[in-house]
Amino acid sequence: MAKSNPYGPREWLPHEKPMLPGSPSTPLHPWPRRIAFGVIGLLISITGALSNALVTANLINLQGTFGAYTNEIAWLPAVYVMGNISINLLLVKFRQQYGLRTFTEAFLLLYALVAFFHLFVNDLSSAIIVRAAHGMVGAALSSLGIYYQIQAWPAKHRLKALTIGICASQLAIPLARLFSSELLQLEEWRGLYLFELGLAMIAFGCVLVLKLPPGDRMKVFEKMDFVTFILLAPGMALICAVLSLGRIEWWFSTPWLGVALALAVVLIVAAIVVEHNRKNPLINTRWLGSGAMIRLGFVMIMMRIVLAEQNTGAIGFLQALGLQNEQMHNLALAIISGVVLGIVASALTIKPGHLNWPIVTSLLIMMVASWMDAQASPLTRGNNMYISQFLLGFSSAFFLAPAMLLGIGNVVTQPKNLVSFVVLFGMSQNLGGLIGAAVLGTFQTWREKYHSSLLGDQLSLLDPNVTDRLSQYAALFNSQLGDPALLSAQGTAQLQTVATLQANVLAYNDTYLLTAALALGTLMWVLWRLTRQRYLNWRQAQRLLAEQRQQAILATSTEKE
């Protein structure tokens, strides 16, 4: 008996037909099975997102464990994003050609294996290699979580499924800050990876028990796809390296940053030239270069830059004050509550015809939250930021699904653009986060130096307030030091520490004001675009109405003649 063609067309019932090539079919399921799909989808989404979140939330602890400098430990989250952003170029076509079940089981097994190998990492170099591999295999889990959510909901509620699947990953970093301190107490950093391995094994078992329905398969890979990948992947990796390390190594004093950036530009431009001249491109440069796609990408990147205020701004500020993750549990709970409420609100309100207004609402909320944080002082603690960080958590989830659906509408009518859209969305989220951390971190460092110089100019020994404060600080060490010179030096050092702390606080307040200004600028631009589009639609409607009236008048005059 001849073997059936796996790439042949299938007969689907109307409600079963896959929405896009590479996505699963959607047969009817009983409610217990739907609930199981939903739970597994959440588990897979959070498992994939926690991989990087556990490292990001514990960089300071991992730095001590590996005995690494700040610029060395920063490579761990950087290489994860490098692998994650690069592999997205091939994942969509892999699903389309080899099928969803192979994709699901292969990548979850690889994910579990990489988590297992993490347990045997003994130095920073091997940890960096394993993190890069984890970024590549972890990229598959985000789309897998969405596909499981789609199976959990009836057709009329499919937008809610997309919203939950897309936004569930936003829970990862606050969840990591909530319980990772306890994991570190098990066996230092191996406790983190034991937990991650356990999640991966549970998710792998779940997908073996409850498999996704099959979808259409087709031969889509071409040899030139790998040429593009070989050019674009290292180019994007170099961009990620520059953005991650620039503010630590400092932009204008480290030659390799300039060399890496120049090489990245050459590789990316070469990849674009190759794709622009292909008959069947992996990335549709003409579609991505259209005004609508450029505007969408710009807005998503700007929102990611503003949202970097949560980790680079608020959490970085509290860490500068000396707080650790275990002292920010309630703040993490506030962020989680905001994200959950944002997911629920987005799922309940999302409408295909009104996808811009959740973005407008989120930008407005981000602006208010950043302005609230700009009132910080050296006495500010996590409990003073509950409301602002709750609002940022809400807005981070509320805008994400509508922003993705704004672009995916064109993909449904032109499935060949699916890879291009996945690349656009993934780059806007990954690169947007890195750009946000780089911009805000650089701005905070610059403003700290500025405020330090101003405060230093005011700390004169001719000022009686300064001499009185020096005497108070010196008195703190009277019982420990008997030498007046050492007491004076210790008092001066203590005053300098307090002045540096105050300069950092002022710099963080300036950073919050910057994010508020960026949110306001983006909001005004979006509102202008929406107003302009509404006006153009109104003018077109008026023009059509005038033409109809003119035709009616001509028809009436013709009848009279």
Coordinates of C-alpha atoms in Angstrom, one line a residue:
M1 CA 0.0 0.0 0.0
A2 CA 1.5 3.3 -1.0
K3 CA 2.3 5.7 1.8
S4 CA 0.0 8.7 1.8
N5 CA 1.5 12.1 1.1
P6 CA 1.9 14.0 4.4
Y7 CA 1.9 17.3 2.4
G8 CA -1.3 16.6 0.6
P9 CA -4.4 18.7 1.1
R10 CA -6.7 17.6 3.9
E11 CA -10.5 17.8 4.1
W12 CA -11.5 20.0 7.0
L13 CA -15.0 20.8 8.3
P14 CA -15.6 24.5 8.3
H15 CA -15.1 24.8 12.1
E16 CA -11.9 22.7 12.0
K17 CA -9.9 24.5 9.3
P18 CA -6.6 25.8 10.7
M19 CA -6.5 29.7 10.8
L20 CA -2.9 29.8 9.5
P21 CA -0.4 27.4 8.0
G22 CA 1.4 25.7 10.8
S23 CA -1.4 26.1 13.3
P24 CA -3.5 23.3 14.6
S25 CA -7.0 22.4 13.4
T26 CA -9.8 23.3 15.8
P27 CA -12.2 20.3 16.3
L28 CA -14.9 20.4 18.9
H29 CA -13.8 19.2 22.4
P30 CA -15.8 18.3 25.5
W31 CA -15.5 20.8 28.3
P32 CA -13.2 18.7 30.5
R33 CA -10.8 18.4 27.6
R34 CA -11.0 22.2 26.9
I35 CA -10.1 22.9 30.5
A36 CA -7.1 20.6 30.3
F37 CA -6.0 22.4 27.1
G38 CA -6.3 25.8 28.9
V39 CA -4.3 24.7 32.0
I40 CA -1.6 23.1 29.9
G41 CA -1.4 26.2 27.7
L42 CA -0.8 28.4 30.8
L43 CA 1.8 25.9 32.1
I44 CA 3.7 25.9 28.8
S45 CA 3.6 29.8 28.5
I46 CA 4.8 30.4 32.0
T47 CA 7.5 27.6 31.7
G48 CA 9.0 29.2 28.7
A49 CA 8.9 32.7 30.1
L50 CA 10.3 31.7 33.5
S51 CA 13.5 30.5 31.9
N52 CA 14.8 34.0 31.4
A53 CA 12.9 35.6 34.2
L54 CA 14.6 33.4 36.9
V55 CA 18.0 34.6 35.7
T56 CA 17.0 38.2 35.2
A57 CA 15.5 38.4 38.7
N58 CA 18.6 36.9 40.4
L59 CA 21.5 38.4 38.5
I60 CA 23.1 39.9 41.7
N61 CA 23.0 36.5 43.4
L62 CA 24.3 34.7 40.3
Q63 CA 27.1 37.2 40.1
G64 CA 28.3 36.2 43.6
T65 CA 27.9 32.5 42.9
F66 CA 30.0 32.6 39.7
G67 CA 32.4 35.2 41.1
A68 CA 31.8 37.4 38.1
Y69 CA 32.0 41.1 37.4
T70 CA 28.9 43.0 36.4
N71 CA 29.8 43.1 32.7
E72 CA 30.4 39.4 32.7
I73 CA 27.2 38.3 34.4
A74 CA 25.2 40.5 32.0
W75 CA 26.0 38.1 29.2
L76 CA 23.6 35.5 30.7
P77 CA 20.3 37.3 29.9
A78 CA 21.9 38.8 26.7
V79 CA 22.7 35.5 25.1
Y80 CA 19.2 34.1 26.0
V81 CA 17.7 36.9 23.9
M82 CA 20.2 36.4 21.1
G83 CA 19.1 32.8 20.7
N84 CA 15.5 33.6 21.2
I85 CA 15.3 36.4 18.6
S86 CA 17.3 34.5 16.0
I87 CA 15.5 31.1 16.0
N88 CA 12.1 32.7 15.3
L89 CA 13.2 33.1 11.7
L90 CA 13.0 29.3 11.2
L91 CA 10.4 28.1 13.8
V92 CA 7.3 29.1 11.8
K93 CA 8.5 27.1 8.7
F94 CA 9.6 24.2 10.9
R95 CA 6.0 23.9 12.2
Q96 CA 4.6 24.2 8.7
Q97 CA 6.9 21.5 7.1
Y98 CA 7.3 18.9 9.9
G99 CA 4.0 19.2 11.7
L100 CA 2.8 20.4 15.1
R101 CA 3.3 17.2 17.0
T102 CA 6.9 16.9 15.9
F103 CA 7.5 20.5 16.7
T104 CA 5.8 20.2 20.2
E105 CA 7.5 17.1 21.4
A106 CA 10.9 17.8 19.9
F107 CA 11.3 21.3 21.3
L108 CA 9.9 20.5 24.7
L109 CA 12.2 17.5 25.0
L110 CA 15.1 19.8 24.0
Y111 CA 14.0 22.3 26.5
A112 CA 14.0 19.7 29.3
L113 CA 17.5 18.4 28.2
V114 CA 19.0 21.9 28.2
A115 CA 17.5 22.6 31.7
F116 CA 19.1 19.2 32.8
F117 CA 22.5 20.2 31.5
H118 CA 22.2 23.5 33.4
L119 CA 22.7 21.4 36.6
F120 CA 26.2 20.5 35.5
V121 CA 27.4 24.0 34.7
N122 CA 30.4 24.9 36.8
D123 CA 31.6 28.2 35.4
L124 CA 30.3 31.3 33.7
S125 CA 31.5 30.3 30.2
S126 CA 29.6 27.1 30.1
A127 CA 26.6 28.8 31.7
I128 CA 26.6 31.3 28.8
I129 CA 26.6 28.6 26.2
V130 CA 23.7 26.7 27.8
R131 CA 21.7 29.9 28.2
A132 CA 22.1 30.6 24.5
A133 CA 20.7 27.1 23.7
H134 CA 17.9 27.7 26.2
G135 CA 16.9 30.9 24.4
M136 CA 16.6 29.0 21.1
V137 CA 14.5 26.1 22.4
G138 CA 12.5 28.4 24.7
A139 CA 11.3 30.5 21.7
A140 CA 9.1 27.6 20.7
L141 CA 7.1 27.5 23.9
S142 CA 5.4 30.9 23.5
S143 CA 3.6 29.9 20.3
L144 CA 2.9 26.4 21.7
G145 CA 1.1 28.0 24.7
I146 CA -1.1 30.0 22.4
Y147 CA -2.0 27.0 20.4
Y148 CA -3.1 25.1 23.5
Q149 CA -5.2 28.1 24.6
I150 CA -7.0 28.2 21.2
Q151 CA -8.1 24.6 21.8
A152 CA -9.6 25.5 25.2
W153 CA -12.1 28.0 23.9
P154 CA -15.1 27.8 21.5
A155 CA -14.8 29.6 18.2
K156 CA -16.8 32.7 19.3
H157 CA -14.3 33.2 22.2
R158 CA -11.1 32.6 20.2
L159 CA -9.9 36.2 20.7
K160 CA -10.0 35.6 24.4
A161 CA -7.8 32.5 23.9
L162 CA -5.3 34.5 21.9
T163 CA -5.3 37.2 24.6
I164 CA -4.6 34.8 27.4
G165 CA -1.9 32.9 25.4
I166 CA -0.1 36.0 24.4
C167 CA -0.2 37.8 27.7
A168 CA 0.5 34.9 30.1
S169 CA 4.3 35.3 29.7
Q170 CA 4.0 38.8 31.4
L171 CA 3.5 37.0 34.7
A172 CA 7.0 35.4 34.6
I173 CA 9.3 38.1 36.0
P174 CA 7.1 39.1 39.0
L175 CA 6.5 35.4 39.7
A176 CA 10.3 34.8 39.6
R177 CA 10.8 37.6 42.1
L178 CA 8.1 36.1 44.3
F179 CA 9.6 32.7 45.0
S180 CA 13.1 32.5 43.5
S181 CA 14.8 33.5 46.8
E182 CA 13.6 30.3 48.4
L183 CA 14.9 28.3 45.4
L184 CA 18.3 29.8 45.8
Q185 CA 18.4 28.5 49.4
L186 CA 18.1 24.9 48.1
E187 CA 21.4 24.6 46.3
E188 CA 22.3 28.1 45.2
W189 CA 21.7 28.6 41.4
R190 CA 21.1 24.9 40.9
G191 CA 17.9 25.3 42.8
L192 CA 16.6 27.6 40.1
Y193 CA 17.4 25.1 37.4
L194 CA 16.0 22.1 39.3
F195 CA 12.7 24.0 39.5
E196 CA 12.9 24.9 35.8
L197 CA 13.7 21.2 34.9
G198 CA 10.7 20.1 37.0
L199 CA 8.4 22.5 35.1
A200 CA 9.8 21.3 31.8
M201 CA 9.3 17.7 32.6
I202 CA 5.7 18.3 33.8
A203 CA 4.9 20.2 30.6
F204 CA 6.5 17.5 28.4
G205 CA 4.4 14.9 30.1
C206 CA 1.2 17.0 29.6
V207 CA 1.7 17.4 25.9
L208 CA 2.4 13.7 25.5
V209 CA -0.9 12.9 27.2
L210 CA -2.9 15.6 25.5
K211 CA -1.7 16.2 22.0
L212 CA -2.6 19.1 19.7
P213 CA -4.9 18.3 16.8
P214 CA -3.0 18.0 13.5
G215 CA -2.8 20.8 11.0
D216 CA -1.8 21.2 7.3
R217 CA 1.8 20.4 6.3
M218 CA 3.6 21.8 3.3
K219 CA 7.1 22.0 2.0
V220 CA 8.2 25.5 2.7
F221 CA 12.0 25.5 3.4
E222 CA 14.3 26.7 0.7
K223 CA 18.1 26.7 0.6
M224 CA 18.2 30.5 0.6
D225 CA 16.3 30.6 3.9
F226 CA 19.4 29.3 5.6
V227 CA 21.5 31.9 3.9
T228 CA 19.3 34.6 5.3
F229 CA 19.4 32.9 8.7
I230 CA 23.2 32.8 8.7
L231 CA 23.4 36.5 7.9
L232 CA 20.6 37.8 10.1
A233 CA 21.0 35.7 13.2
P234 CA 24.5 36.8 14.0
G235 CA 23.6 40.4 13.1
M236 CA 20.7 40.5 15.5
A237 CA 22.9 38.7 18.1
L238 CA 25.5 41.5 17.9
I239 CA 22.8 44.1 18.2
C240 CA 21.6 42.4 21.4
A241 CA 25.1 42.2 22.8
V242 CA 25.7 46.0 22.2
L243 CA 22.3 46.9 23.8
S244 CA 22.9 44.6 26.8
L245 CA 26.5 45.6 27.5
G246 CA 26.6 49.2 26.2
R247 CA 25.6 50.9 29.4
I248 CA 27.8 48.7 31.5
E249 CA 31.0 48.8 29.4
W250 CA 30.0 52.3 28.4
W251 CA 29.2 53.2 24.9
F252 CA 32.1 55.5 23.9
S253 CA 34.9 54.0 25.8
T254 CA 34.8 50.3 24.6
P255 CA 36.1 49.7 21.1
W256 CA 34.5 46.3 20.6
L257 CA 31.0 47.8 20.9
G258 CA 31.6 49.9 17.8
V259 CA 33.1 47.0 15.9
A260 CA 30.1 44.8 16.8
L261 CA 27.6 47.4 15.8
A262 CA 29.3 48.0 12.5
L263 CA 29.5 44.3 11.7
A264 CA 25.8 43.9 12.7
V265 CA 24.8 46.6 10.3
V266 CA 26.7 44.9 7.5
L267 CA 25.2 41.5 8.2
I268 CA 21.6 42.8 8.6
V269 CA 21.8 44.9 5.4
A270 CA 23.2 41.9 3.5
A271 CA 20.3 39.8 4.7
I272 CA 17.8 42.5 3.7
V273 CA 19.3 42.7 0.2
V274 CA 19.1 38.9 -0.2
E275 CA 15.5 38.8 0.9
H276 CA 14.4 41.8 -1.1
N277 CA 15.5 40.1 -4.3
R278 CA 14.1 36.7 -3.7
K279 CA 11.0 35.3 -5.4
N280 CA 9.7 33.6 -2.3
P281 CA 11.4 35.5 0.6
L282 CA 11.6 34.3 4.1
I283 CA 11.0 37.9 5.2
N284 CA 8.8 40.0 3.1
T285 CA 10.8 43.3 3.2
R286 CA 8.3 45.2 1.1
W287 CA 5.4 44.3 3.5
L288 CA 7.5 45.1 6.6
G289 CA 8.6 48.3 4.9
S290 CA 5.0 49.5 4.4
G291 CA 3.8 52.4 6.5
A292 CA 1.3 50.4 8.6
M293 CA 3.9 47.9 9.7
I294 CA 6.6 50.5 10.4
R295 CA 4.1 52.4 12.6
L296 CA 3.0 49.3 14.4
G297 CA 6.6 48.3 15.1
F298 CA 7.4 51.8 16.3
V299 CA 4.5 51.9 18.7
M300 CA 5.3 48.4 20.1
I301 CA 9.0 49.3 20.6
M302 CA 8.1 52.6 22.3
M303 CA 5.7 50.8 24.7
R304 CA 8.4 48.3 25.6
I305 CA 10.8 51.1 26.3
V306 CA 8.3 52.7 28.6
L307 CA 7.5 49.4 30.3
A308 CA 11.3 49.0 31.0
E309 CA 10.6 51.5 33.8
Q310 CA 9.3 48.5 35.9
N311 CA 12.5 46.4 36.0
T312 CA 15.2 48.9 35.1
G313 CA 13.5 51.8 36.9
A314 CA 11.4 50.8 40.0
I315 CA 13.1 47.5 40.8
G316 CA 16.5 48.9 40.0
F317 CA 15.7 51.9 42.3
L318 CA 14.7 49.6 45.2
Q319 CA 17.8 47.5 44.7
A320 CA 20.0 50.6 44.8
L321 CA 18.4 51.3 48.2
G322 CA 19.5 47.8 49.3
L323 CA 16.3 45.8 49.0
Q324 CA 16.4 42.2 47.8
N325 CA 13.8 40.0 46.2
E326 CA 12.5 38.6 49.5
Q327 CA 11.8 42.2 50.6
M328 CA 9.7 42.9 47.5
H329 CA 7.3 40.0 47.8
N330 CA 4.3 42.3 48.2
L331 CA 5.4 44.5 45.3
A332 CA 5.6 41.4 43.1
L333 CA 2.1 40.4 44.2
A334 CA 0.9 43.9 43.2
I335 CA 2.5 43.5 39.8
I336 CA 1.0 40.0 39.4
S337 CA -2.4 41.3 40.3
G338 CA -2.1 44.1 37.7
V339 CA -1.0 41.7 35.0
V340 CA -3.9 39.2 35.8
L341 CA -6.4 42.1 35.8
G342 CA -5.0 43.4 32.5
I343 CA -5.3 39.9 30.9
V344 CA -8.9 39.6 32.1
A345 CA -9.8 43.2 31.0
S346 CA -8.2 42.7 27.6
A347 CA -10.0 39.3 27.1
L348 CA -13.4 40.8 28.0
T349 CA -13.1 44.0 26.0
I350 CA -11.1 43.0 22.9
K351 CA -12.9 43.7 19.6
P352 CA -11.5 43.4 16.1
G353 CA -12.8 46.9 15.1
H354 CA -11.4 48.7 18.2
L355 CA -7.9 47.5 18.6
N356 CA -6.3 50.9 18.8
W357 CA -8.0 52.1 22.0
P358 CA -6.5 49.5 24.4
I359 CA -3.1 50.9 23.2
V360 CA -4.2 54.4 23.9
T361 CA -5.5 53.4 27.3
S362 CA -2.3 51.6 28.2
L363 CA -0.1 54.6 27.2
L364 CA -2.2 56.9 29.4
I365 CA -1.9 54.5 32.3
M366 CA 1.9 54.1 31.8
M367 CA 2.2 57.9 31.8
V368 CA 0.3 58.3 35.1
A369 CA 2.2 55.4 36.7
S370 CA 5.6 56.9 35.7
W371 CA 4.7 60.3 37.0
M372 CA 3.6 58.7 40.4
D373 CA 7.0 57.0 40.7
A374 CA 8.8 60.3 40.0
Q375 CA 7.9 61.5 43.5
A376 CA 10.4 59.0 45.1
S377 CA 12.8 59.8 48.0
P378 CA 15.5 57.9 49.9
L379 CA 12.7 56.8 52.3
T380 CA 10.6 55.2 49.4
R381 CA 10.1 51.5 49.7
G382 CA 8.1 48.9 47.9
N383 CA 4.8 49.7 49.6
N384 CA 5.0 53.2 48.2
M385 CA 5.0 51.8 44.7
Y386 CA 2.1 49.3 44.9
I387 CA -0.3 51.4 42.9
S388 CA 2.1 52.6 40.2
Q389 CA 3.5 49.1 39.6
F390 CA 0.1 47.6 39.6
L391 CA -0.9 50.1 36.9
L392 CA 2.2 49.3 34.9
G393 CA 1.5 45.5 35.3
F394 CA -2.0 46.1 34.0
S395 CA -1.0 48.1 31.0
S396 CA 1.8 45.6 30.1
A397 CA -0.9 43.0 29.6
F398 CA -3.7 45.1 28.4
F399 CA -2.1 46.4 25.1
L400 CA -0.2 43.3 24.0
A401 CA -3.0 41.2 22.4
P402 CA -4.6 44.1 20.5
A403 CA -1.1 45.2 19.2
M404 CA -0.5 41.7 17.9
L405 CA -3.9 41.4 16.3
L406 CA -3.4 44.7 14.5
G407 CA -0.8 43.1 12.4
I408 CA -2.0 39.6 12.2
G409 CA -5.1 40.6 10.3
N410 CA -3.0 41.1 7.2
V411 CA -1.3 37.7 7.8
V412 CA -4.7 35.8 7.6
T413 CA -5.3 37.2 4.1
Q414 CA -1.6 36.8 3.1
P415 CA -0.2 33.7 4.9
K416 CA 3.2 34.0 3.3
N417 CA 3.7 37.1 5.6
L418 CA 3.5 35.0 8.7
V419 CA 7.2 34.6 9.2
S420 CA 7.7 38.3 8.6
F421 CA 5.1 39.2 11.2
V422 CA 6.5 36.8 13.8
V423 CA 9.9 38.4 13.2
L424 CA 8.4 41.9 13.6
F425 CA 6.5 41.1 16.7
G426 CA 9.4 39.1 18.3
M427 CA 12.0 41.8 17.5
S428 CA 9.7 44.6 18.8
Q429 CA 9.3 42.8 22.1
N430 CA 12.8 41.5 22.6
L431 CA 14.7 44.4 21.1
G432 CA 12.2 46.9 22.6
G433 CA 13.0 45.5 26.1
L434 CA 16.7 45.7 25.5
I435 CA 16.5 49.2 24.0
G436 CA 14.4 50.3 27.0
A437 CA 16.9 48.9 29.5
A438 CA 19.8 50.5 27.6
V439 CA 18.1 53.9 27.2
L440 CA 16.8 54.2 30.8
G441 CA 19.9 52.7 32.3
T442 CA 22.2 55.1 30.4
F443 CA 20.0 58.1 31.2
Q444 CA 19.9 57.2 34.9
T445 CA 23.7 56.9 35.0
W446 CA 24.2 60.2 33.2
R447 CA 21.7 62.0 35.5
E448 CA 23.4 60.5 38.6
K449 CA 26.7 62.0 37.5
Y450 CA 25.0 65.3 37.0
H451 CA 23.3 65.4 40.4
S452 CA 26.4 64.1 42.1
S453 CA 28.4 67.1 40.7
L454 CA 25.8 69.6 41.8
L455 CA 25.6 68.0 45.3
G456 CA 29.3 67.9 45.5
D457 CA 29.6 71.6 44.8
Q458 CA 27.2 72.3 47.7
L459 CA 29.1 70.2 50.3
S460 CA 31.5 72.9 51.5
L461 CA 33.2 72.8 54.9
L462 CA 32.3 76.5 55.2
D463 CA 28.6 75.5 55.4
P464 CA 27.7 74.9 59.1
N465 CA 25.1 72.3 58.1
V466 CA 27.8 70.2 56.4
T467 CA 30.2 70.4 59.3
D468 CA 27.3 69.5 61.7
R469 CA 26.4 66.5 59.6
L470 CA 30.1 65.4 59.5
S471 CA 30.3 65.6 63.3
Q472 CA 27.1 63.4 63.6
Y473 CA 28.5 60.8 61.2
A474 CA 31.9 60.8 63.0
A475 CA 30.1 60.3 66.4
L476 CA 28.6 57.1 65.1
F477 CA 32.1 55.5 65.1
N478 CA 33.4 57.0 68.4
S479 CA 33.2 53.7 70.1
Q480 CA 35.2 51.9 67.3
L481 CA 37.8 54.5 66.3
G482 CA 40.0 56.5 68.6
D483 CA 42.1 58.4 66.0
P484 CA 40.5 61.8 65.2
A485 CA 41.8 61.7 61.7
L486 CA 40.2 58.3 61.0
L487 CA 37.0 59.5 62.6
S488 CA 37.0 62.6 60.3
A489 CA 37.7 60.4 57.2
Q490 CA 34.9 58.0 58.2
G491 CA 32.5 60.8 58.6
T492 CA 33.4 62.2 55.2
A493 CA 33.0 58.8 53.6
Q494 CA 29.6 58.4 55.2
L495 CA 28.5 61.9 53.9
Q496 CA 29.7 61.0 50.4
T497 CA 27.7 57.7 50.5
V498 CA 24.6 59.6 51.5
A499 CA 25.2 62.2 48.8
T500 CA 25.6 59.5 46.1
L501 CA 22.4 57.8 47.3
Q502 CA 20.5 61.1 47.0
A503 CA 22.0 61.7 43.5
N504 CA 20.8 58.2 42.5
V505 CA 17.3 58.9 43.8
L506 CA 17.1 62.2 41.9
A507 CA 18.4 60.4 38.8
Y508 CA 15.8 57.7 39.0
N509 CA 13.1 60.4 39.4
D510 CA 14.4 62.0 36.2
T511 CA 14.2 58.6 34.6
Y512 CA 10.6 58.2 35.6
L513 CA 9.8 61.6 34.2
L514 CA 11.5 60.5 30.9
T515 CA 9.3 57.4 30.6
A516 CA 6.3 59.6 31.3
A517 CA 7.4 62.0 28.6
L518 CA 8.0 59.1 26.1
A519 CA 4.5 57.7 26.9
L520 CA 3.0 61.1 26.4
G521 CA 4.8 61.6 23.1
T522 CA 3.8 58.2 21.8
L523 CA 0.2 58.8 23.0
M524 CA -0.1 62.1 21.2
W525 CA 1.3 60.6 18.0
V526 CA -1.1 57.6 18.1
L527 CA -4.0 60.0 18.8
W528 CA -2.9 62.2 15.9
R529 CA -2.7 59.2 13.6
L530 CA -6.2 58.0 14.7
T531 CA -7.7 61.5 14.3
R532 CA -6.1 61.9 10.8
Q533 CA -7.3 58.5 9.7
R534 CA -10.9 59.2 10.9
Y535 CA -10.8 62.6 9.1
L536 CA -9.6 60.9 5.9
N537 CA -12.3 58.3 6.2
W538 CA -14.9 61.0 6.7
R539 CA -13.6 62.9 3.6
Q540 CA -13.8 59.7 1.5
A541 CA -17.3 59.0 2.7
Q542 CA -18.3 62.6 1.8
R543 CA -16.7 62.3 -1.6
L544 CA -18.6 59.0 -2.3
L545 CA -21.8 60.6 -1.1
A546 CA -21.3 63.5 -3.4
E547 CA -20.6 61.2 -6.3
Q548 CA -23.8 59.2 -5.6
R549 CA -25.8 62.4 -5.5
Q550 CA -24.3 63.6 -8.8
Q551 CA -25.1 60.3 -10.4
A552 CA -28.7 60.5 -9.0
I553 CA -29.1 64.0 -10.5
L554 CA -27.8 62.9 -13.8
A555 CA -30.1 59.9 -13.8
T556 CA -33.1 62.1 -13.0
S557 CA -32.3 64.6 -15.8
T558 CA -31.8 61.7 -18.3
E559 CA -35.3 60.4 -17.4
K560 CA -36.9 63.8 -17.9
E561 CA -35.3 64.1 -21.4

